[in-house]
mmCIF file of C-alpha atoms and ligand atoms in Angstrom:
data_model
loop_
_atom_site.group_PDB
_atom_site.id
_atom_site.type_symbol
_atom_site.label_atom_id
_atom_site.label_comp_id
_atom_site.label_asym_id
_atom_site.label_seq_id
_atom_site.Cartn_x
_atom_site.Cartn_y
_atom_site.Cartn_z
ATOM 1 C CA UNK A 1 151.507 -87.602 -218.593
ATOM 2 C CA UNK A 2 149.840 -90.115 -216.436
ATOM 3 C CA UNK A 3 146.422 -91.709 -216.604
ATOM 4 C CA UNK A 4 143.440 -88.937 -216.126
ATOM 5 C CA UNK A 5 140.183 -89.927 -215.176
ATOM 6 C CA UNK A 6 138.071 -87.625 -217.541
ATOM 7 C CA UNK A 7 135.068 -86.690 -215.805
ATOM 8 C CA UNK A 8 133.913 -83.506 -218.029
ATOM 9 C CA UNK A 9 130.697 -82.611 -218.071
ATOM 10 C CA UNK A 10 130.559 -82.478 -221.647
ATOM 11 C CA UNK A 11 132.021 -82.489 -224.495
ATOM 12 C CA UNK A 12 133.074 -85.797 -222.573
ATOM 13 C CA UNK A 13 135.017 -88.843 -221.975
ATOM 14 C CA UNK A 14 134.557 -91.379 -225.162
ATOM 15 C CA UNK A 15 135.855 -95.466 -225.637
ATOM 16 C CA UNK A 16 139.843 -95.115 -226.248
ATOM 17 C CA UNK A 17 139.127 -97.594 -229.001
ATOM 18 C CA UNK A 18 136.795 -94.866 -230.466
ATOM 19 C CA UNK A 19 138.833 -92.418 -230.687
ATOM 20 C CA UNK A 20 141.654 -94.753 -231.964
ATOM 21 C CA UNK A 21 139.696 -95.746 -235.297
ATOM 22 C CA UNK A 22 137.921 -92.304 -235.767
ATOM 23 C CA UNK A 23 141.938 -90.754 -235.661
ATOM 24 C CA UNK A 24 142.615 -93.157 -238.664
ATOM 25 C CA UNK A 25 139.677 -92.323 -240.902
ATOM 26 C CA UNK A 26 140.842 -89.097 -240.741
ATOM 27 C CA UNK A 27 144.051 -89.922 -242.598
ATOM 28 C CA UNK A 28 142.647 -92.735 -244.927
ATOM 29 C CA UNK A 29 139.161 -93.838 -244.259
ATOM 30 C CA UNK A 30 138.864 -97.777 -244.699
ATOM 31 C CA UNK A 31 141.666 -97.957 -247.012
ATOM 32 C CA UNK A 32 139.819 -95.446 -249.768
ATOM 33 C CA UNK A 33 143.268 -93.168 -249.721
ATOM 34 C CA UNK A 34 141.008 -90.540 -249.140
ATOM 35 C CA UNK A 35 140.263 -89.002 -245.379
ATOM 36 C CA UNK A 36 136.492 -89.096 -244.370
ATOM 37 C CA UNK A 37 136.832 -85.142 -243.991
ATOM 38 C CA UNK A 38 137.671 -84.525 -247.601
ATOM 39 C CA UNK A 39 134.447 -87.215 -249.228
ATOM 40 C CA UNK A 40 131.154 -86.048 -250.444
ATOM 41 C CA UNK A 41 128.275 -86.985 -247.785
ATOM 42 C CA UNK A 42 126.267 -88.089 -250.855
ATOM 43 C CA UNK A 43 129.564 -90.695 -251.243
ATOM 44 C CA UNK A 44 128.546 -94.715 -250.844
ATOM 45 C CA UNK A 45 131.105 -94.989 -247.617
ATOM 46 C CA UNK A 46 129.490 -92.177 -246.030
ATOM 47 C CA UNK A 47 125.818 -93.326 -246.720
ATOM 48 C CA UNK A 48 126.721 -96.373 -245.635
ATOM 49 C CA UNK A 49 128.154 -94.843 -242.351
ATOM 50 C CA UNK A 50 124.525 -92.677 -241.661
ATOM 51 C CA UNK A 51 122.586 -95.782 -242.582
ATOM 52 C CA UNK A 52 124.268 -97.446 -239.831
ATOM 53 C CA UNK A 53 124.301 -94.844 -237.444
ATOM 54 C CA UNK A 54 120.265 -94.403 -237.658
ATOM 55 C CA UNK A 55 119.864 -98.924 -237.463
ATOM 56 C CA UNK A 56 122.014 -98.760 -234.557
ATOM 57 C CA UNK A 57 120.229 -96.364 -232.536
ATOM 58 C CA UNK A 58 116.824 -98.431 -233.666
ATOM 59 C CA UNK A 59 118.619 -101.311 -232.325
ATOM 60 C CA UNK A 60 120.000 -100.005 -229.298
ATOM 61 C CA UNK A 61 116.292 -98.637 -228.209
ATOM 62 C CA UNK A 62 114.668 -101.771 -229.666
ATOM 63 C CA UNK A 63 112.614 -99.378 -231.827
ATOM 64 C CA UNK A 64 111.031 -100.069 -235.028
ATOM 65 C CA UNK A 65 110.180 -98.609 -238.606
ATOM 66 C CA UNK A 66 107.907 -96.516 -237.538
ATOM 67 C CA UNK A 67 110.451 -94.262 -236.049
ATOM 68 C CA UNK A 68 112.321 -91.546 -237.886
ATOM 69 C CA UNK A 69 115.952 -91.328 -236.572
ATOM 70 C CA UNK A 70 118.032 -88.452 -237.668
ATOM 71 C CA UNK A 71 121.842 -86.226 -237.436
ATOM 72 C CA UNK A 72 121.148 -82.909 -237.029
ATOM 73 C CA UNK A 73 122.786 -79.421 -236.032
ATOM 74 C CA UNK A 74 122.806 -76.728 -234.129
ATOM 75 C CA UNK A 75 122.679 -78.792 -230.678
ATOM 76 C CA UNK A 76 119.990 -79.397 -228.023
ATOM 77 C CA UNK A 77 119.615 -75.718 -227.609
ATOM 78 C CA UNK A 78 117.803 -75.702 -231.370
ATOM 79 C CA UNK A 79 115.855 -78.989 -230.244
ATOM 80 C CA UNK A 80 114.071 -76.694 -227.866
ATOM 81 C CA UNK A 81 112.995 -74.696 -230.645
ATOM 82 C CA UNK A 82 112.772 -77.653 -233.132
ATOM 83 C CA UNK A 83 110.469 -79.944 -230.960
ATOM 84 C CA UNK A 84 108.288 -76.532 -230.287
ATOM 85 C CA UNK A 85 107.734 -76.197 -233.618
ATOM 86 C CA UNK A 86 106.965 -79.389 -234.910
ATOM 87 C CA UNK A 87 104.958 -80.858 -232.080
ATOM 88 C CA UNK A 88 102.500 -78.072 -232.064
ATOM 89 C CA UNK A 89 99.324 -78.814 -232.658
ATOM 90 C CA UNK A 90 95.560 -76.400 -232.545
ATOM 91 C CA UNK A 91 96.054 -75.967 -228.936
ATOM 92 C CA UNK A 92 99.198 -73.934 -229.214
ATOM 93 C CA UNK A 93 100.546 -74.501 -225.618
ATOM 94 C CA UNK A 94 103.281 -77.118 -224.880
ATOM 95 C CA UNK A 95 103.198 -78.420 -220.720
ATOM 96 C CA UNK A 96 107.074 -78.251 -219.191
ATOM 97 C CA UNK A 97 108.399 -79.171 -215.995
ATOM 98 C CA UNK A 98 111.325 -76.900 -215.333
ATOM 99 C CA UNK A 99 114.037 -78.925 -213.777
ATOM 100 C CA UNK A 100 117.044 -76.857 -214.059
ATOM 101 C CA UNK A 101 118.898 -74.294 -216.515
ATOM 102 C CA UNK A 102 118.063 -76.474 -219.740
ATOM 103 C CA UNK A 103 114.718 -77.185 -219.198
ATOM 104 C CA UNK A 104 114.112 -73.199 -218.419
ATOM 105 C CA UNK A 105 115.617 -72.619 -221.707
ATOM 106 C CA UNK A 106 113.450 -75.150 -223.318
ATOM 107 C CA UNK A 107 110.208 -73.444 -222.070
ATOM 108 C CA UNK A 108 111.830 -69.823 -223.216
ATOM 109 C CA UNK A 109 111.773 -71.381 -226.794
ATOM 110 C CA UNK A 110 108.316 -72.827 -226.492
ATOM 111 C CA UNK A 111 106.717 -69.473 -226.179
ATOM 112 C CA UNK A 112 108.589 -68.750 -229.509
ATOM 113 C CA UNK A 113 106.174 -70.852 -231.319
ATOM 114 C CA UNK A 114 103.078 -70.839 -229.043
ATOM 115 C CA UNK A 115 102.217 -70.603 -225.292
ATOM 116 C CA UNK A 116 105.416 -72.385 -223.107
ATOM 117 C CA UNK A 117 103.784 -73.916 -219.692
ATOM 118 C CA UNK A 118 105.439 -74.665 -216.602
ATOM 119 C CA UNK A 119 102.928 -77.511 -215.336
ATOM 120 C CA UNK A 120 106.412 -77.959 -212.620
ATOM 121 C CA UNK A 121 109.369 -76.540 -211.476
ATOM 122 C CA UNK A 122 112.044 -77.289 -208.606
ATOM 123 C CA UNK A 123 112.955 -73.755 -208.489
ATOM 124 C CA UNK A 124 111.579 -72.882 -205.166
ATOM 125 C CA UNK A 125 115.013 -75.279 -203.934
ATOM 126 C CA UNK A 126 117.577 -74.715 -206.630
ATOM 127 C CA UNK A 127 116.243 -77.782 -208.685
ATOM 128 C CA UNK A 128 117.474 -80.230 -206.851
ATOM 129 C CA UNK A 129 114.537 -82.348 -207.024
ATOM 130 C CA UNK A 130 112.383 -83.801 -209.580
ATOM 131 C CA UNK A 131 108.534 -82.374 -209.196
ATOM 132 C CA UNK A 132 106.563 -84.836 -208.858
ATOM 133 C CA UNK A 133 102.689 -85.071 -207.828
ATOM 134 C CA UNK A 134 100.989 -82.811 -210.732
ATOM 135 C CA UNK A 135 98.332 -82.829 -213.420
ATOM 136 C CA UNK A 136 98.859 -82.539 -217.593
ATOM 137 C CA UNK A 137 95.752 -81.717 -218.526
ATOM 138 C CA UNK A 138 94.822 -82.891 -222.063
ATOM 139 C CA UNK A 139 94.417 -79.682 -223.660
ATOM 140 C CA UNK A 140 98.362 -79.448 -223.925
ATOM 141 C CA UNK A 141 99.767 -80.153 -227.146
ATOM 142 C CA UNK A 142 102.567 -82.189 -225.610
ATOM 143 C CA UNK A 143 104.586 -82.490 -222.815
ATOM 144 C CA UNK A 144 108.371 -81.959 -222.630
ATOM 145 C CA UNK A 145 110.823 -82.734 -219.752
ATOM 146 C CA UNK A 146 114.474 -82.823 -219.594
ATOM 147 C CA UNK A 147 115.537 -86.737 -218.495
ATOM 148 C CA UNK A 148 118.856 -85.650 -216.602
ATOM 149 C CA UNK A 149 119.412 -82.325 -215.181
ATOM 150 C CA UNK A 150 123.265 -81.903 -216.142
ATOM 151 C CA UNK A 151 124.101 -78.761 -213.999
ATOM 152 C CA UNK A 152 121.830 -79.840 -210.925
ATOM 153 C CA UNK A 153 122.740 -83.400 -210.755
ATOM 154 C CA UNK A 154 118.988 -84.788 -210.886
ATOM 155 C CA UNK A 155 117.638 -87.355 -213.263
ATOM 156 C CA UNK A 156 114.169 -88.772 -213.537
ATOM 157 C CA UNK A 157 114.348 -92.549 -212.861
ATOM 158 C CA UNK A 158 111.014 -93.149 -214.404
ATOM 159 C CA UNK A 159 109.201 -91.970 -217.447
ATOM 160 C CA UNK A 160 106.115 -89.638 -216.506
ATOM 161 C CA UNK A 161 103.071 -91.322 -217.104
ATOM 162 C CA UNK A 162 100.760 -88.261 -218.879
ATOM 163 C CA UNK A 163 98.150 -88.275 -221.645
ATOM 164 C CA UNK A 164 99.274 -86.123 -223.860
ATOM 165 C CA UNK A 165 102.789 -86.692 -226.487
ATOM 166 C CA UNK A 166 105.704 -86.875 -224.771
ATOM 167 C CA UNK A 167 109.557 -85.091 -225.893
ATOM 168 C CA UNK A 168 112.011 -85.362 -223.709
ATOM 169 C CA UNK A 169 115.353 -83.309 -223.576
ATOM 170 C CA UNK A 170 117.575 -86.180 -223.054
ATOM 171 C CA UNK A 171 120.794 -84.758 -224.241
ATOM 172 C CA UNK A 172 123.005 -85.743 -220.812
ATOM 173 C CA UNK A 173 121.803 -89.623 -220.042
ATOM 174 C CA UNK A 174 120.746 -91.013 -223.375
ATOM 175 C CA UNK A 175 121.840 -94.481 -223.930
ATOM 176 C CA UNK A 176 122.503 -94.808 -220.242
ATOM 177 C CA UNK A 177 120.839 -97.843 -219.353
ATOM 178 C CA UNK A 178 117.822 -99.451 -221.141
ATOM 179 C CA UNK A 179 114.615 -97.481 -221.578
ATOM 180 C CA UNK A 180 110.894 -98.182 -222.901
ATOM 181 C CA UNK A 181 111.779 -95.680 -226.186
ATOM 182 C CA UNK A 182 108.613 -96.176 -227.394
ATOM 183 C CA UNK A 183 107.238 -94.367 -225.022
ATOM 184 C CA UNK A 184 108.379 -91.489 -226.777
ATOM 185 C CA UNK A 185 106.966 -89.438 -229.471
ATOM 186 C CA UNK A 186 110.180 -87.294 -229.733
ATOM 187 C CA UNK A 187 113.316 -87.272 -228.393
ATOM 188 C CA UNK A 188 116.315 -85.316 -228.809
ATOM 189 C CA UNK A 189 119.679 -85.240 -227.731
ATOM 190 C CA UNK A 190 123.185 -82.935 -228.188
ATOM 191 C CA UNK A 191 125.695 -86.065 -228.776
ATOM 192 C CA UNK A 192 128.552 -84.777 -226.678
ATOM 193 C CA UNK A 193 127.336 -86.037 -223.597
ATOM 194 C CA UNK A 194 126.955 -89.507 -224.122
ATOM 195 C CA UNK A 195 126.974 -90.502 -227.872
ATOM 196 C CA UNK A 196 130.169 -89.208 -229.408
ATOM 197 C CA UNK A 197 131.785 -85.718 -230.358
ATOM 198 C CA UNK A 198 129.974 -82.365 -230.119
ATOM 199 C CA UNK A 199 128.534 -81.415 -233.556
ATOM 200 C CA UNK A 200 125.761 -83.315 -234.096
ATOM 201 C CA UNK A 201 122.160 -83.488 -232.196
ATOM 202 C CA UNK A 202 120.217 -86.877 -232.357
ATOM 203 C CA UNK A 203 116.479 -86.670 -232.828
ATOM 204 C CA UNK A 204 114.122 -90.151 -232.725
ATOM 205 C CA UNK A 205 110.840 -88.899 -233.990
ATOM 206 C CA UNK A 206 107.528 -91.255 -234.265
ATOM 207 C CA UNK A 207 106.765 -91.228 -237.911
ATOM 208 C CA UNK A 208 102.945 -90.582 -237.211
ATOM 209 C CA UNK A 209 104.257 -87.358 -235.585
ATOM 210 C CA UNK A 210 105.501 -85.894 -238.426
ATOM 211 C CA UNK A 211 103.896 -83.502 -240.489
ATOM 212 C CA UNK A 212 101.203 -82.554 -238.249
ATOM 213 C CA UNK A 213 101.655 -78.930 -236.487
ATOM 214 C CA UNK A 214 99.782 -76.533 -236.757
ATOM 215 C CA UNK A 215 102.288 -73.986 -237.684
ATOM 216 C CA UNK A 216 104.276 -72.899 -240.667
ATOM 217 C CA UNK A 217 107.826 -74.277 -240.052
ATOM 218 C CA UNK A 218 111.068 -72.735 -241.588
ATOM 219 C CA UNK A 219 112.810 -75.376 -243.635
ATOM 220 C CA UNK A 220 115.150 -76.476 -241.733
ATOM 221 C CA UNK A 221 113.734 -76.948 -238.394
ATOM 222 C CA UNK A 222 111.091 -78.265 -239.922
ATOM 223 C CA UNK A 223 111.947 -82.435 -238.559
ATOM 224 C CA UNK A 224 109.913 -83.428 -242.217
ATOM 225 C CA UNK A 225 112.367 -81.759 -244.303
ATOM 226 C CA UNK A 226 115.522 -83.899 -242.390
ATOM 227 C CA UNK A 227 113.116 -87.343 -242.192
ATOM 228 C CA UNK A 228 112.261 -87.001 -246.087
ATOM 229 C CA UNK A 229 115.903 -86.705 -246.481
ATOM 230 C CA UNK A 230 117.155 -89.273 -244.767
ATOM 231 C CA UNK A 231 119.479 -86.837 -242.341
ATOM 232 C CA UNK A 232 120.798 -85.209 -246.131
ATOM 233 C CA UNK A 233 118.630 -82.178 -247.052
ATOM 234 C CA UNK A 234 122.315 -80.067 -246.598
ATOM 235 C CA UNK A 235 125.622 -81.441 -246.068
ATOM 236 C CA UNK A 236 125.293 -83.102 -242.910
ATOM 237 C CA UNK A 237 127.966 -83.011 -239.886
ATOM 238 C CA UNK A 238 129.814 -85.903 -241.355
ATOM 239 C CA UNK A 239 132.729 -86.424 -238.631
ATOM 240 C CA UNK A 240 130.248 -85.852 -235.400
ATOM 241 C CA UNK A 241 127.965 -88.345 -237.106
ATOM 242 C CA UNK A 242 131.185 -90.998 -238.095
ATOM 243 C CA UNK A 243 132.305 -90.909 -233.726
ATOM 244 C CA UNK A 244 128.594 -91.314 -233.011
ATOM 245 C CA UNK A 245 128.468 -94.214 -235.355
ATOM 246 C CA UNK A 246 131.609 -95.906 -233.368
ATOM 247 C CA UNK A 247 129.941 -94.768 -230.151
ATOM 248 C CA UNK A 248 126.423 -96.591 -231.092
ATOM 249 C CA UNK A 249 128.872 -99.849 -232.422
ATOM 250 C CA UNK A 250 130.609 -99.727 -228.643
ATOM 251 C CA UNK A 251 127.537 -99.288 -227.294
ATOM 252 C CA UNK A 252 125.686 -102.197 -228.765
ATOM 253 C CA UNK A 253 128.637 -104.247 -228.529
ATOM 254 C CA UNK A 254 128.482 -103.785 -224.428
ATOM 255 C CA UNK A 255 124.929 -104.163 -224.321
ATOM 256 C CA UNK A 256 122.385 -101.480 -222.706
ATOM 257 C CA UNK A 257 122.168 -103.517 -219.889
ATOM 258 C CA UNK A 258 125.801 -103.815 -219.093
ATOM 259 C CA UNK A 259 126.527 -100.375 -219.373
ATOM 260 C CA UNK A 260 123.024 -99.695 -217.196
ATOM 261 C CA UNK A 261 124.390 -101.672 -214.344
ATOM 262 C CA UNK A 262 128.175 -100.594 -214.725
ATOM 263 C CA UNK A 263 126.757 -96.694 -214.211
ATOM 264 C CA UNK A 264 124.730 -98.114 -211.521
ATOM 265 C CA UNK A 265 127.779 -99.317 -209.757
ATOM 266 C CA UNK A 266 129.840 -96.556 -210.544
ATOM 267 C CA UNK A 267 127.380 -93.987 -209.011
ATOM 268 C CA UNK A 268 126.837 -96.333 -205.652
ATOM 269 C CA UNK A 269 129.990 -96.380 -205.239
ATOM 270 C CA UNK A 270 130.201 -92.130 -205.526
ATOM 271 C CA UNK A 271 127.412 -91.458 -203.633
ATOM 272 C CA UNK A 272 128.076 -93.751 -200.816
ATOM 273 C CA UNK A 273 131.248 -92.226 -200.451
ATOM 274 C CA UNK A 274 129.427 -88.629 -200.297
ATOM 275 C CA UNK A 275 127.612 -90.199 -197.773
ATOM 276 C CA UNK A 276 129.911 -91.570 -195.321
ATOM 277 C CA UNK A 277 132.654 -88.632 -195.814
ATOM 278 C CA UNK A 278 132.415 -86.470 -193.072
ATOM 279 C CA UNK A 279 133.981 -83.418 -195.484
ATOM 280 C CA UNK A 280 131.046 -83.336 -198.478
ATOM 281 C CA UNK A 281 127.289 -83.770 -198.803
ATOM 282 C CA UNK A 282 125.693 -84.243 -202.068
ATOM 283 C CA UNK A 283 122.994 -81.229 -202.970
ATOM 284 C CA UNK A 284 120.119 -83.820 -204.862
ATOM 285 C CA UNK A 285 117.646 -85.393 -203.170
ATOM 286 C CA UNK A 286 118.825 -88.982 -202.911
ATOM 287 C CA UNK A 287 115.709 -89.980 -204.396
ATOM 288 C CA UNK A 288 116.654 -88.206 -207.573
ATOM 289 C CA UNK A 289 120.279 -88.446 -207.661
ATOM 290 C CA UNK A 290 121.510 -88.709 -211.551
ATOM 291 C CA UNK A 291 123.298 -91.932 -212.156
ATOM 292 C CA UNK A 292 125.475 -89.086 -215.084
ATOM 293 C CA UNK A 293 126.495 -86.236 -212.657
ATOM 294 C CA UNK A 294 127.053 -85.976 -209.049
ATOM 295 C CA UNK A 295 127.052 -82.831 -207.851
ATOM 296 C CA UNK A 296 128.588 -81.972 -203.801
ATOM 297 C CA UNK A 297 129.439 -79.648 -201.991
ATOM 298 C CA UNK A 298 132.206 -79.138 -198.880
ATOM 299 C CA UNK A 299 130.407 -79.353 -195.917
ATOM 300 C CA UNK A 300 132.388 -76.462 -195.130
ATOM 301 C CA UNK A 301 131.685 -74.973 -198.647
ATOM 302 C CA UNK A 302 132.643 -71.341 -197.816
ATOM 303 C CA UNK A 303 135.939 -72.109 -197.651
ATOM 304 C CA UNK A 304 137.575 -71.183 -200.561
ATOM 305 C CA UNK A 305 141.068 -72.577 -199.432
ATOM 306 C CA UNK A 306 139.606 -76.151 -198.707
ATOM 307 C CA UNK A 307 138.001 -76.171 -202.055
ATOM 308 C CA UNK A 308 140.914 -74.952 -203.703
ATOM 309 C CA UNK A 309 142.698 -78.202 -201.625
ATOM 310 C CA UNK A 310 140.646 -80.619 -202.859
ATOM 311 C CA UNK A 311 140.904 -79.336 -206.558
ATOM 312 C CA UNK A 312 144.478 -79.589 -205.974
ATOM 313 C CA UNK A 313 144.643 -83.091 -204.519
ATOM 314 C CA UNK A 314 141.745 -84.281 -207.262
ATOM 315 C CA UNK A 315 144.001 -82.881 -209.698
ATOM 316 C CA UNK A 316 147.362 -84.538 -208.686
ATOM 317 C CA UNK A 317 145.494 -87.436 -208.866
ATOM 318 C CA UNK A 318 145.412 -87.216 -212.251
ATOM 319 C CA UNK A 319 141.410 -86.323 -211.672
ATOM 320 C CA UNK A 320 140.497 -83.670 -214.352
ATOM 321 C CA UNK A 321 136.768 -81.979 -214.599
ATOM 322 C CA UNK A 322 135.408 -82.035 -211.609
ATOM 323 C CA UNK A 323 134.983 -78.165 -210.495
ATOM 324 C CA UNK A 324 131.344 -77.273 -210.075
ATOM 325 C CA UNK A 325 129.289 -75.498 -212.385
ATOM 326 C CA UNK A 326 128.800 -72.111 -210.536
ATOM 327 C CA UNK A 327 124.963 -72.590 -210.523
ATOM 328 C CA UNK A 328 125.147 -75.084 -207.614
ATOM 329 C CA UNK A 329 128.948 -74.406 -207.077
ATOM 330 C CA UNK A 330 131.387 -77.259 -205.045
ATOM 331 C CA UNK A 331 132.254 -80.276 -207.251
ATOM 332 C CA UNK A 332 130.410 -82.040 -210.377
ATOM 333 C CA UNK A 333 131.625 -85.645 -210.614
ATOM 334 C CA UNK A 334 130.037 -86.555 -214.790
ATOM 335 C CA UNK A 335 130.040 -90.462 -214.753
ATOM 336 C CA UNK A 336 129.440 -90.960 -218.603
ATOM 337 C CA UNK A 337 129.096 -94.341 -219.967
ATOM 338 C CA UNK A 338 132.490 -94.343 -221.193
ATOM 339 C CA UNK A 339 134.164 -93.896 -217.825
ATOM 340 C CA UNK A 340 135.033 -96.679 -216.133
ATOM 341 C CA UNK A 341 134.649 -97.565 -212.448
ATOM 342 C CA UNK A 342 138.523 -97.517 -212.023
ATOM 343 C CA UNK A 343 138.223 -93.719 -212.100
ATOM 344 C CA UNK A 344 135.405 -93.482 -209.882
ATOM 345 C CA UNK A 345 137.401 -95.175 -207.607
ATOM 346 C CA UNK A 346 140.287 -92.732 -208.139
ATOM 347 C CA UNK A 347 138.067 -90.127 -207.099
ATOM 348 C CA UNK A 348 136.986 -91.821 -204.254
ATOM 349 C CA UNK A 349 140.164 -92.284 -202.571
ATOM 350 C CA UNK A 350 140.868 -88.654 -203.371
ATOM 351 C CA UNK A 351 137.673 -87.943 -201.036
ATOM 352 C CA UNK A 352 139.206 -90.195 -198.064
ATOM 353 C CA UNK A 353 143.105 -88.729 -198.472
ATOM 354 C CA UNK A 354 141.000 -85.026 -198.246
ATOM 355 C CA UNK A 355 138.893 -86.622 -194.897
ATOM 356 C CA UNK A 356 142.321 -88.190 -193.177
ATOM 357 C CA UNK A 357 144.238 -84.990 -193.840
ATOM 358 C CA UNK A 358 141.569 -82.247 -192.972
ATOM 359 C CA UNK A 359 138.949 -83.561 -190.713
HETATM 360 C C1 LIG B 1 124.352 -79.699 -222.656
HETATM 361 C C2 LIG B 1 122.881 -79.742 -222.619
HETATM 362 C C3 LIG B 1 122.089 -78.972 -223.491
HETATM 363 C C4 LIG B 1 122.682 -77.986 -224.471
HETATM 364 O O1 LIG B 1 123.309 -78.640 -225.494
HETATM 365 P P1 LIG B 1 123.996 -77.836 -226.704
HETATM 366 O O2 LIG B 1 124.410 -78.961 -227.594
HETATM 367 O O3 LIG B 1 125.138 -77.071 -226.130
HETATM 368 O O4 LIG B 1 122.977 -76.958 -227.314
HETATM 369 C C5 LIG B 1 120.726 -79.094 -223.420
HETATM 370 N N1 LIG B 1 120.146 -79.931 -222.554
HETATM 371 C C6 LIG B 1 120.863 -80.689 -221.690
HETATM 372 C C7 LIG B 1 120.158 -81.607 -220.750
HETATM 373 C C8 LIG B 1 122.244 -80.612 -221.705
HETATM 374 O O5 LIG B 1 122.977 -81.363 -220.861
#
């Protein structure tokens, strides 16, 4: 098999070197003669390994004691229902902007709890724009967006500005490039887009948050029960959170910044492509472009035979993931931190064999 350039939308493309060292603790974790997949969570190696996954991400985001980091289950799809519930207050309406397929679901699980608000939507042109332009008015309880639109291709290149506590979705471009975190009162984010294996869902919770709805939370989604815990109330995904804990080392090793600028680079060099090719045209407003997933189309886009041709040349390429999701259809390009520009580049001279051979 030759090289493939993985560029899956998730579960995605991690550091070789990651999956290298995870593949040996699975046999004999740091020389214990015992694999990490047969240890007891409440085990010193294992402790050691959440303690270090919750000071990296601190690190990473520059954040301080007085945010709660934990490892949790069930994926992003239970954050919407987890951040519902435990950021309600005696209002009993959460404010959403509905920027795609996730953030819809997000709002859906809202009015589970209390009264779910679209303040926004791109709907009205197949989300591929960010809103932009509208009120929050205090009487919200909080206000919840989705940071990168992973179907749609969009991604919010600044943090709203609003009054009111802010959660963010951010489950497809966390760690992407350096952020203000503590701007945040909650965040949440599924870990196999970005962070390491699917399995486990990262929350970052301001510790003054905590504790305060207004409703009666089930156990465990209620974000007190996991913070009093330290991530251990029930036996918690202990592999997921081990790759994530190798992810966050990689990550801090290349720096924020580094990997900010290398996905800056990686998507100029995509979307200029999209640009100049006379085939494809890219369906998000440049404006809003995400610097995680590109999404285009064929100019001709009807034609199933030329689509099927460029899936086959992408794929003798050695280019694997690419095929749209059918919501916006055409091609998906997911430029993850751990991809490197070399594949981008594969992809790009994919594009210009298609343009030479069909224009
Ligand atoms: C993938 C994704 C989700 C859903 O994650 P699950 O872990 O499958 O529940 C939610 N939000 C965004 C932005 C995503 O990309």
């Amino acid at each position: 098999m030759g090289k493939i350039h993985n560029f899956s939308a998730g579960p995605s493309i991690l550091p070789k070197e990651v999956f290298l060292e995870a593949s040996q603790a699975i046999v004999d974790f740091n020389g214990s003669g015992l694999s990490l997949l047969e240890m007891s969570h409440r085990s010193k190696p294992f402790v050691a390994v959440m303690d270090e996954a919750q000071s990296l991400v601190r690190e990473i985001y520059g954040l301080g004691d007085d945010y709660e980091v934990m490892f949790l289950q069930g994926g992003a799809s239970l954050g919407f229902l987890i951040s519902a519930y435990n950021m309600m207050r005696g209002n009993k309406r959460g404010a959403y902007v509905n920027t795609g397929s996730w953030a819809g679901k997000a709002v859906k699980e809202g009015a589970w709890v209390g009264e779910g608000v679209e303040v926004a939507s791109s709907k009205d042109s197949n989300f591929n724009y960010i809103p932009k332009g509208y009120e929050v008015p205090s009487d919200f309880d909080y206000f919840h967006y989705t940071s990168n639109n992973t179907i749609f291709g969009t991604q919010y290149h600044q943090i709203p500005d609003v009054n009111v506590p802010l959660v963010c979705d951010m489950s497809s471009d966390i760690f992407c490039r350096p952020i203000d975190a503590s701007k945040f009162d909650l965040i949440y984010a599924g870990a196999q887009k970005n962070m390491g294996p699917a399995g486990t869902t990262l929350y970052i919770a301001k510790k003054e948050v905590l504790g305060k709805s207004s409703m009666s939370i089930p156990t465990m989604l209620n974000l007190n029960t996991h913070a009093e815990k330290d991530s251990m109330f029930n036996t918690p995904p202990v592999f997921a959170v081990y790759v994530s804990m190798l992810v966050l080392r990689w990550i801090k090793k290349t720096g924020l910044e580094a990997i900010g600028n290398t996905n800056q680079s990686k998507a100029n060099a995509l979307y200029s492509e999209i640009e100049r090719n006379s085939m494809f045209s890219g369906t998000a407003a440049a404006e809003d472009r995400s610097l995680m997933n590109a999404c285009f189309v064929l100019n001709d886009g009807l034609d199933d035979a030329l689509n099927a041709e460029f899936l086959n040349m992408a794929t003798e390429a050695g280019i694997s993931g690419i095929k749209g999701h059918r919501s916006v259809g055409g091609f998906r390009a997911s430029m993850y931190n751990a991809l490197p520009l070399e594949s981008v580049q594969a992809l790009v001279d994919v594009m210009k064999a298609f343009e030479t051979k069909f224009a």
